[in-house]
Each structure stands twice: as C-alpha cells, then as structure tokens.
Amino acid sequence: MAVMAFSISAVQADSKPIVIKFSHVVSPDAPKGKAAAYFKALAEERTKGRVVVEIYPNSQLYKDKEEMEALQLGAVQMLAPSLAKFGPLGVKEFEIFDLPYIFPSKDVLRAVTEGPVGRALLKKLEPKGIIGLAYWDNGFKIMSANRPLRTPEDFRGLKMRIQSSKVIDAQFRALGALPQVMAFSEVYQALLTGVVDGTENPPSNMLTQQMQDVQKYATVSNHGYLGYAVIVNRKFWEALPDDIRDTLESAMIETTRYANAIAQSENDTALEALKASGKIEIDTLTPSDLAVWRKALLPVHREMEGRVGKDLLETFYREAAKFGFRN
Ligand code: LMR
C-alpha cells in the first residue's frame, strides 16, 4: 500500500504542469489582455496541458514597477510592459519608442520591431535576467484633460500623468505641462480626484479604464506610440525542456501576429465607443494644427538623444529613410 501511494504521487509529481504566471496592468478587454488570453489558449493546447498559463490582469498581482521586480525575482514568469517602462530597469534605450512622431508610418514601426534593430534592443535585457520574446502593438496615443487640447499652449500648467519614461517627461515639459509619473492602476482615481488633470494613452486603454467618466476632452493627436515587449524570466525560460520552449516560441510568434493584427481595429472601435459615450468630446487635428504640434514636439528628439542614444536615433531615422521619410 505504501509503495503504491509512493508511485502514484511520483507520477503526479512528474505530470505536474509547468506554470507560467503572466501578470499585466490592463483590462482583459484591452489589446494586450486579448493577446495574453490568445497566448494562454495556444500554449496550453500545443503543449497538451504540460504548460498552464495563469493570467493576472488589471494590476491585480503587481503594479508597473513591482511587476518588473517580480519578474526578475521569478515570482512571475511573463510580462508585457509598455516600452516606456524599461528605464527604471536600466535599459533606457527602449524610451526611443516614446519620442513624439518617431514613426512616420506603420511600415517603419514594423521594420524596427520585426527587424535587427528590435532584436538588438531585446538582447539588452539579457544581462538583467530577462529574455525579450516579442513586440506587441497597442497603438498611437491621444491626449485627454478637462479642457480642450487643440494647441500646445493648451497644455500649459496642466498636471499630466505619465509612465516612467524620461522621454515622455520631456515631451510634456516641451508643452509647458507638469508631468507626474504614476502607476497605470492609479490613473483613474487620480483623474477623478484632480491629483492630475490629464493623461495620454491609446483609445483602447482609455475606454477599458472608463477614463471618459473622468475626462471631458480628448484630442486624436497620434503623437506617440504605445507598444509592449513580451518578456520572460531568463532562468525560467532557459531551464524549460527544449521541446516545450520551442512550442512556446512558436505560440508566441503566432500570438504576436494576432496581437498586431487586432490592435488597430481595437483602437478604432474604442475611439468610436468613446465618442458614442457622449461623455467626452473628441477633437481631431487639422493638418495645420498638426504642423504646430510637430514643431513644438520634434525638438524632443535632439534633447533626448543623450538618453536614448544618438546612434540608435540615427538608426531609427535610417529605417524611416528606407521608406522615403526624412527627419
Ligand atoms: C500605461 O499608461 O501605463 C499603459 O500604457 C499601460 C499598458 O500597459 O498599456
């Protein structure tokens, strides 16, 4: 009997699934939330249950800064933080993605994230105990506040919530605003109570956090990109059986295709829903408004080249030049 009990528990121990805890800060209905669910389904199906992916959305496990620490400590195995959140980790080059108007087209963005430039950036995470698997889109950001934001002057004196990116800090200072770093999970409350006056995010994040309830105006400025790096704890990843790791890598390639295919339409639908809510007035910039915004914000590129790397900035410009764009 004792032998029998031992052998059953040995079998059970053997067949215990590998658990991947995937923590993130957005709603399950946001593009990242949907992509995480897609990865879970693929990973579990393709590994025939040898891997279980547990998703913890909405900062329910960790907020922005804590989740990075938790990944490094191995308390969670997978995250997809926005590219604006790698500075505190000591990999400030990712903040290049935050530069205003850095991507003149989706083709340029894709050439960076799917090409050698993007791969080289992910490599910089390895000494930090992290492996970068993929880039996922969210989209281009809109600006919101309780007053109309048609011109750069409209930002003067406004307290704007930002992610922990020095480039975004410089962007708002260039507009005469007062940027304040804050975790995503705290933004709604801070807008409600007036701790900050406004914020920026793609429509999908605004809508899924109900920010239309606490912001009266938004401007479709598309001034900056919001994307994610899907990252895993290096020790965990390298210790996986080879076949499992290969299967998960191919599930990630497929998930990335899905994530990047839905992001634009998710944001288009979210923008329409924000408009339809009747709670927030959405402004669109005319070409001449846009020229004024660009003039105010483009100097941030040079101002921040020391932070993100002059060579890297030139590399980004060269990628744009391949598609006929000049900076
Ligand atoms: C933020 O504003 O913190 C977001 O971009 C969060 C996210 O992960 O989309």
Tab-separated table of C-alpha atoms and ligand atoms in Angstrom:
chain	number	residue	atom	x	y	z
A	1	MET	CA	0.000	0.000	0.000
A	2	ALA	CA	2.775	2.363	0.973
A	3	VAL	CA	4.675	1.542	-2.236
A	4	MET	CA	1.502	2.107	-4.228
A	5	ALA	CA	0.933	5.512	-2.622
A	6	PHE	CA	4.526	6.479	-3.354
A	7	SER	CA	4.305	5.539	-7.009
A	8	ILE	CA	1.035	7.435	-7.543
A	9	SER	CA	2.440	10.594	-6.034
A	10	ALA	CA	5.620	10.154	-8.094
A	11	VAL	CA	3.508	10.023	-11.245
A	12	GLN	CA	1.552	13.058	-10.105
A	13	ALA	CA	4.772	14.946	-9.382
A	14	ASP	CA	6.059	14.008	-12.814
A	15	SER	CA	2.981	15.232	-14.615
A	16	LYS	CA	2.677	18.465	-12.670
A	17	PRO	CA	2.269	21.198	-15.278
A	18	ILE	CA	4.751	23.997	-15.725
A	19	VAL	CA	3.020	27.169	-14.578
A	20	ILE	CA	3.624	30.490	-16.304
A	21	LYS	CA	2.278	33.385	-14.299
A	22	PHE	CA	1.610	36.230	-16.727
A	23	SER	CA	0.941	39.494	-14.949
A	24	HIS	CA	-0.243	42.673	-16.649
A	25	VAL	CA	-1.782	46.007	-15.771
A	26	VAL	CA	-4.576	46.449	-18.322
A	27	SER	CA	-8.094	45.111	-18.715
A	28	PRO	CA	-8.635	41.639	-20.218
A	29	ASP	CA	-10.574	43.535	-22.932
A	30	ALA	CA	-7.637	45.740	-23.941
A	31	PRO	CA	-5.462	44.586	-26.881
A	32	LYS	CA	-2.762	43.287	-24.523
A	33	GLY	CA	-5.358	41.461	-22.417
A	34	LYS	CA	-6.749	39.749	-25.509
A	35	ALA	CA	-3.296	38.813	-26.769
A	36	ALA	CA	-2.390	37.336	-23.372
A	37	ALA	CA	-5.541	35.190	-23.465
A	38	TYR	CA	-4.706	34.087	-27.004
A	39	PHE	CA	-1.217	33.030	-25.937
A	40	LYS	CA	-2.623	31.108	-22.973
A	41	ALA	CA	-5.018	29.169	-25.212
A	42	LEU	CA	-2.332	28.341	-27.778
A	43	ALA	CA	0.340	27.450	-25.223
A	44	GLU	CA	-1.928	25.134	-23.255
A	45	GLU	CA	-3.328	23.443	-26.336
A	46	ARG	CA	0.006	22.969	-28.092
A	47	THR	CA	1.782	21.623	-25.013
A	48	LYS	CA	-1.228	19.371	-24.318
A	49	GLY	CA	-1.563	20.792	-20.845
A	50	ARG	CA	2.086	20.425	-19.855
A	51	VAL	CA	2.097	24.214	-19.560
A	52	VAL	CA	-0.548	26.202	-17.732
A	53	VAL	CA	-0.622	29.971	-18.228
A	54	GLU	CA	-2.205	31.888	-15.354
A	55	ILE	CA	-3.112	35.432	-16.348
A	56	TYR	CA	-3.342	38.168	-13.716
A	57	PRO	CA	-4.794	41.311	-15.391
A	58	ASN	CA	-5.542	44.809	-14.110
A	59	SER	CA	-2.511	45.048	-11.759
A	60	GLN	CA	-4.266	42.519	-9.541
A	61	LEU	CA	-0.910	40.969	-8.656
A	62	TYR	CA	1.595	43.773	-9.212
A	63	LYS	CA	1.661	47.391	-10.358
A	64	ASP	CA	4.048	48.703	-13.037
A	65	LYS	CA	7.266	48.871	-11.056
A	66	GLU	CA	6.636	45.861	-8.852
A	67	GLU	CA	5.907	43.573	-11.773
A	68	MET	CA	9.395	44.173	-13.196
A	69	GLU	CA	10.925	43.279	-9.834
A	70	ALA	CA	8.662	40.247	-9.519
A	71	LEU	CA	9.804	39.002	-12.928
A	72	GLN	CA	13.462	39.367	-12.036
A	73	LEU	CA	12.890	37.537	-8.756
A	74	GLY	CA	10.952	34.785	-10.518
A	75	ALA	CA	7.689	35.439	-8.645
A	76	VAL	CA	6.066	35.708	-12.090
A	77	GLN	CA	7.447	34.308	-15.335
A	78	MET	CA	5.977	36.507	-18.078
A	79	LEU	CA	5.027	40.166	-18.526
A	80	ALA	CA	4.322	42.560	-21.371
A	81	PRO	CA	5.186	46.016	-20.003
A	82	SER	CA	4.944	49.013	-22.235
A	83	LEU	CA	8.237	50.064	-23.807
A	84	ALA	CA	8.026	53.234	-21.709
A	85	LYS	CA	8.641	51.268	-18.518
A	86	PHE	CA	12.145	49.840	-19.025
A	87	GLY	CA	14.079	52.917	-17.875
A	88	PRO	CA	13.946	52.014	-14.167
A	89	LEU	CA	15.404	48.624	-15.124
A	90	GLY	CA	18.413	50.439	-16.564
A	91	VAL	CA	17.573	49.830	-20.221
A	92	LYS	CA	16.718	53.379	-21.175
A	93	GLU	CA	17.118	52.819	-24.934
A	94	PHE	CA	13.561	51.497	-25.088
A	95	GLU	CA	12.371	55.034	-24.395
A	96	ILE	CA	13.224	55.841	-28.019
A	97	PHE	CA	9.792	54.384	-28.837
A	98	ASP	CA	8.260	57.231	-26.785
A	99	LEU	CA	9.734	60.039	-28.889
A	100	PRO	CA	6.957	62.146	-30.384
A	101	TYR	CA	6.309	61.366	-34.054
A	102	ILE	CA	9.203	58.869	-34.202
A	103	PHE	CA	7.293	56.531	-36.534
A	104	PRO	CA	6.123	58.227	-39.731
A	105	SER	CA	4.273	55.052	-40.770
A	106	LYS	CA	3.296	51.571	-39.630
A	107	ASP	CA	5.825	50.127	-42.106
A	108	VAL	CA	8.674	51.881	-40.332
A	109	LEU	CA	7.414	50.693	-36.958
A	110	ARG	CA	7.201	47.119	-38.208
A	111	ALA	CA	10.657	47.276	-39.803
A	112	VAL	CA	12.053	48.253	-36.401
A	113	THR	CA	10.149	45.810	-34.220
A	114	GLU	CA	10.428	42.816	-36.556
A	115	GLY	CA	13.972	43.509	-37.733
A	116	PRO	CA	17.537	43.548	-36.411
A	117	VAL	CA	17.101	46.878	-34.588
A	118	GLY	CA	14.271	45.498	-32.470
A	119	ARG	CA	16.106	42.238	-31.825
A	120	ALA	CA	19.258	44.068	-30.711
A	121	LEU	CA	17.196	46.081	-28.242
A	122	LEU	CA	15.643	42.939	-26.752
A	123	LYS	CA	19.159	41.486	-26.312
A	124	LYS	CA	19.972	44.337	-23.935
A	125	LEU	CA	17.573	42.770	-21.434
A	126	GLU	CA	19.552	39.559	-21.033
A	127	PRO	CA	22.142	40.854	-18.554
A	128	LYS	CA	19.153	41.881	-16.410
A	129	GLY	CA	17.985	38.274	-16.199
A	130	ILE	CA	15.251	38.838	-18.760
A	131	ILE	CA	14.607	37.473	-22.242
A	132	GLY	CA	12.588	39.529	-24.714
A	133	LEU	CA	10.348	37.368	-26.899
A	134	ALA	CA	8.308	39.784	-28.993
A	135	TYR	CA	6.893	43.236	-29.541
A	136	TRP	CA	3.137	43.731	-29.381
A	137	ASP	CA	1.344	46.853	-30.588
A	138	ASN	CA	-1.199	48.798	-28.725
A	139	GLY	CA	-1.363	51.916	-30.852
A	140	PHE	CA	-0.936	55.653	-31.098
A	141	LYS	CA	-1.825	57.848	-28.153
A	142	ILE	CA	-4.475	60.501	-27.751
A	143	MET	CA	-4.278	63.320	-25.180
A	144	SER	CA	-7.018	63.976	-22.640
A	145	ALA	CA	-7.884	66.575	-19.998
A	146	ASN	CA	-10.834	68.548	-18.694
A	147	ARG	CA	-10.199	71.350	-21.129
A	148	PRO	CA	-9.794	71.255	-24.903
A	149	LEU	CA	-6.254	70.474	-26.069
A	150	ARG	CA	-6.119	71.923	-29.555
A	151	THR	CA	-2.756	73.647	-29.425
A	152	PRO	CA	0.484	73.160	-27.487
A	153	GLU	CA	-0.403	76.264	-25.410
A	154	ASP	CA	-3.457	74.443	-24.066
A	155	PHE	CA	-1.159	72.157	-22.062
A	156	ARG	CA	0.492	74.967	-20.136
A	157	GLY	CA	0.361	74.313	-16.394
A	158	LEU	CA	-1.601	71.051	-16.676
A	159	LYS	CA	-0.532	68.170	-14.437
A	160	MET	CA	-0.257	65.201	-16.774
A	161	ARG	CA	0.077	61.603	-15.629
A	162	ILE	CA	2.906	59.806	-17.397
A	163	GLN	CA	4.548	56.399	-17.460
A	164	SER	CA	8.078	56.215	-16.047
A	165	SER	CA	9.791	57.474	-19.206
A	166	LYS	CA	12.150	60.437	-19.239
A	167	VAL	CA	11.286	60.935	-22.903
A	168	ILE	CA	7.601	61.329	-22.082
A	169	ASP	CA	8.600	63.641	-19.251
A	170	ALA	CA	10.498	65.790	-21.777
A	171	GLN	CA	7.567	65.658	-24.190
A	172	PHE	CA	5.204	67.203	-21.640
A	173	ARG	CA	7.764	69.747	-20.466
A	174	ALA	CA	8.119	70.845	-24.095
A	175	LEU	CA	4.387	71.584	-23.968
A	176	GLY	CA	4.703	73.538	-20.718
A	177	ALA	CA	2.850	70.856	-18.733
A	178	LEU	CA	3.848	69.283	-15.419
A	179	PRO	CA	4.404	65.542	-15.919
A	180	GLN	CA	3.857	63.201	-12.990
A	181	VAL	CA	4.918	59.536	-13.027
A	182	MET	CA	2.161	57.259	-11.769
A	183	ALA	CA	1.259	53.573	-11.979
A	184	PHE	CA	-1.450	52.758	-14.516
A	185	SER	CA	-3.709	51.313	-11.825
A	186	GLU	CA	-3.832	54.691	-10.075
A	187	VAL	CA	-4.683	56.896	-13.040
A	188	TYR	CA	-8.481	56.736	-12.910
A	189	GLN	CA	-8.605	57.731	-9.250
A	190	ALA	CA	-6.012	60.475	-9.746
A	191	LEU	CA	-8.066	61.954	-12.591
A	192	LEU	CA	-11.243	61.672	-10.551
A	193	THR	CA	-9.790	63.477	-7.538
A	194	GLY	CA	-7.811	66.054	-9.526
A	195	VAL	CA	-4.388	64.816	-8.419
A	196	VAL	CA	-3.632	65.090	-12.138
A	197	ASP	CA	-5.528	66.988	-14.826
A	198	GLY	CA	-4.921	64.824	-17.849
A	199	THR	CA	-3.175	61.902	-19.430
A	200	GLU	CA	-2.271	60.157	-22.694
A	201	ASN	CA	-2.963	56.626	-23.900
A	202	PRO	CA	-4.412	54.911	-26.944
A	203	PRO	CA	-8.245	54.879	-27.054
A	204	SER	CA	-8.378	51.180	-26.079
A	205	ASN	CA	-6.716	51.870	-22.723
A	206	MET	CA	-8.844	54.959	-22.120
A	207	LEU	CA	-12.089	53.113	-22.811
A	208	THR	CA	-11.297	49.929	-20.899
A	209	GLN	CA	-10.419	52.028	-17.827
A	210	GLN	CA	-13.565	54.184	-18.265
A	211	MET	CA	-11.495	57.340	-18.429
A	212	GLN	CA	-14.326	59.026	-20.358
A	213	ASP	CA	-16.055	59.290	-16.954
A	214	VAL	CA	-13.281	61.495	-15.595
A	215	GLN	CA	-12.035	63.396	-18.672
A	216	LYS	CA	-14.132	65.857	-20.683
A	217	TYR	CA	-11.910	66.338	-23.736
A	218	ALA	CA	-9.522	64.304	-25.826
A	219	THR	CA	-7.520	65.101	-28.937
A	220	VAL	CA	-6.577	62.491	-31.517
A	221	SER	CA	-3.001	63.667	-31.800
A	222	ASN	CA	-1.368	60.303	-32.559
A	223	HIS	CA	1.798	61.966	-31.249
A	224	GLY	CA	3.354	58.881	-29.719
A	225	TYR	CA	3.432	55.122	-29.974
A	226	LEU	CA	2.476	52.684	-27.227
A	227	GLY	CA	3.756	49.151	-27.619
A	228	TYR	CA	4.907	46.300	-25.433
A	229	ALA	CA	7.829	43.947	-25.090
A	230	VAL	CA	6.797	40.457	-24.051
A	231	ILE	CA	9.431	39.356	-21.580
A	232	VAL	CA	10.215	36.263	-19.532
A	233	ASN	CA	12.447	35.411	-16.607
A	234	ARG	CA	15.668	34.196	-18.214
A	235	LYS	CA	16.491	31.395	-15.736
A	236	PHE	CA	12.987	30.007	-16.017
A	237	TRP	CA	12.991	30.172	-19.807
A	238	GLU	CA	16.400	28.605	-20.246
A	239	ALA	CA	15.555	25.759	-17.849
A	240	LEU	CA	12.457	24.716	-19.831
A	241	PRO	CA	12.673	21.401	-21.709
A	242	ASP	CA	13.720	22.186	-25.293
A	243	ASP	CA	10.507	20.893	-26.866
A	244	ILE	CA	8.357	22.987	-24.538
A	245	ARG	CA	10.405	26.113	-25.181
A	246	ASP	CA	10.175	25.585	-28.949
A	247	THR	CA	6.427	25.110	-28.739
A	248	LEU	CA	6.017	28.240	-26.627
A	249	GLU	CA	8.204	30.234	-29.001
A	250	SER	CA	6.080	29.280	-31.962
A	251	ALA	CA	2.901	30.024	-29.976
A	252	MET	CA	4.402	33.451	-29.254
A	253	ILE	CA	5.113	34.102	-32.949
A	254	GLU	CA	1.505	33.307	-33.766
A	255	THR	CA	0.202	35.367	-30.850
A	256	THR	CA	2.282	38.337	-31.991
A	257	ARG	CA	0.724	38.111	-35.434
A	258	TYR	CA	-2.711	38.098	-33.772
A	259	ALA	CA	-1.862	40.959	-31.367
A	260	ASN	CA	-0.567	43.171	-34.143
A	261	ALA	CA	-3.488	42.340	-36.398
A	262	ILE	CA	-6.182	43.312	-33.875
A	263	ALA	CA	-4.573	46.362	-32.247
A	264	GLN	CA	-5.553	48.943	-34.860
A	265	SER	CA	-9.170	47.840	-35.132
A	266	GLU	CA	-9.461	47.557	-31.337
A	267	ASN	CA	-8.363	51.182	-31.068
A	268	ASP	CA	-10.622	52.334	-33.906
A	269	THR	CA	-13.604	50.669	-32.223
A	270	ALA	CA	-12.625	52.105	-28.842
A	271	LEU	CA	-12.392	55.625	-30.272
A	272	GLU	CA	-15.887	55.269	-31.729
A	273	ALA	CA	-17.174	53.994	-28.389
A	274	LEU	CA	-15.599	56.954	-26.569
A	275	LYS	CA	-17.338	59.325	-28.987
A	276	ALA	CA	-20.625	57.448	-28.670
A	277	SER	CA	-20.481	57.647	-24.852
A	278	GLY	CA	-21.343	61.330	-25.111
A	279	LYS	CA	-19.185	61.913	-22.033
A	280	ILE	CA	-16.004	63.074	-23.708
A	281	GLU	CA	-15.580	65.456	-26.641
A	282	ILE	CA	-13.071	64.121	-29.145
A	283	ASP	CA	-11.131	66.579	-31.273
A	284	THR	CA	-9.155	65.746	-34.392
A	285	LEU	CA	-6.183	67.806	-35.532
A	286	THR	CA	-6.278	69.530	-38.920
A	287	PRO	CA	-3.071	69.353	-40.985
A	288	SER	CA	-2.173	72.881	-39.882
A	289	ASP	CA	-2.807	72.048	-36.177
A	290	LEU	CA	-0.609	69.007	-36.627
A	291	ALA	CA	2.198	71.115	-38.067
A	292	VAL	CA	2.119	73.280	-34.926
A	293	TRP	CA	2.212	70.194	-32.648
A	294	ARG	CA	5.126	68.722	-34.588
A	295	LYS	CA	7.054	71.988	-34.380
A	296	ALA	CA	6.584	72.049	-30.599
A	297	LEU	CA	7.448	68.390	-30.066
A	298	LEU	CA	10.121	67.417	-32.574
A	299	PRO	CA	12.933	69.197	-30.650
A	300	VAL	CA	12.454	66.465	-28.013
A	301	HIS	CA	14.330	64.070	-30.350
A	302	ARG	CA	17.570	66.049	-30.108
A	303	GLU	CA	17.009	66.908	-26.482
A	304	MET	CA	16.731	63.213	-25.592
A	305	GLU	CA	19.378	61.768	-27.906
A	306	GLY	CA	21.784	61.504	-24.966
A	307	ARG	CA	19.218	59.413	-23.112
A	308	VAL	CA	18.172	57.013	-25.874
A	309	GLY	CA	21.495	57.012	-27.761
A	310	LYS	CA	22.450	59.217	-30.696
A	311	ASP	CA	23.446	56.209	-32.820
A	312	LEU	CA	20.184	54.447	-32.096
A	313	LEU	CA	18.258	57.579	-33.042
A	314	GLU	CA	20.157	57.760	-36.336
A	315	THR	CA	19.364	54.065	-36.889
A	316	PHE	CA	15.658	54.780	-36.418
A	317	TYR	CA	15.883	57.685	-38.888
A	318	ARG	CA	17.643	55.396	-41.381
A	319	GLU	CA	14.822	52.852	-41.081
A	320	ALA	CA	12.367	55.670	-41.870
A	321	ALA	CA	14.507	56.840	-44.793
A	322	LYS	CA	14.236	53.358	-46.354
A	323	PHE	CA	10.521	54.100	-46.734
A	324	GLY	CA	11.176	57.580	-48.141
A	325	PHE	CA	10.726	59.588	-44.925
A	326	ARG	CA	13.216	62.321	-43.937
A	327	ASN	CA	13.737	63.625	-40.412
B	1	LMR	C1	0.133	52.969	-19.097
B	1	LMR	O1	-0.254	54.084	-19.392
B	1	LMR	O2	0.735	52.702	-18.048
B	1	LMR	C2	-0.212	51.915	-20.097
B	1	LMR	O3	0.336	52.171	-21.272
B	1	LMR	C3	-0.400	50.563	-19.594
B	1	LMR	C4	-0.341	49.473	-20.601
B	1	LMR	O4	0.315	48.508	-20.286
B	1	LMR	O5	-0.942	49.594	-21.682
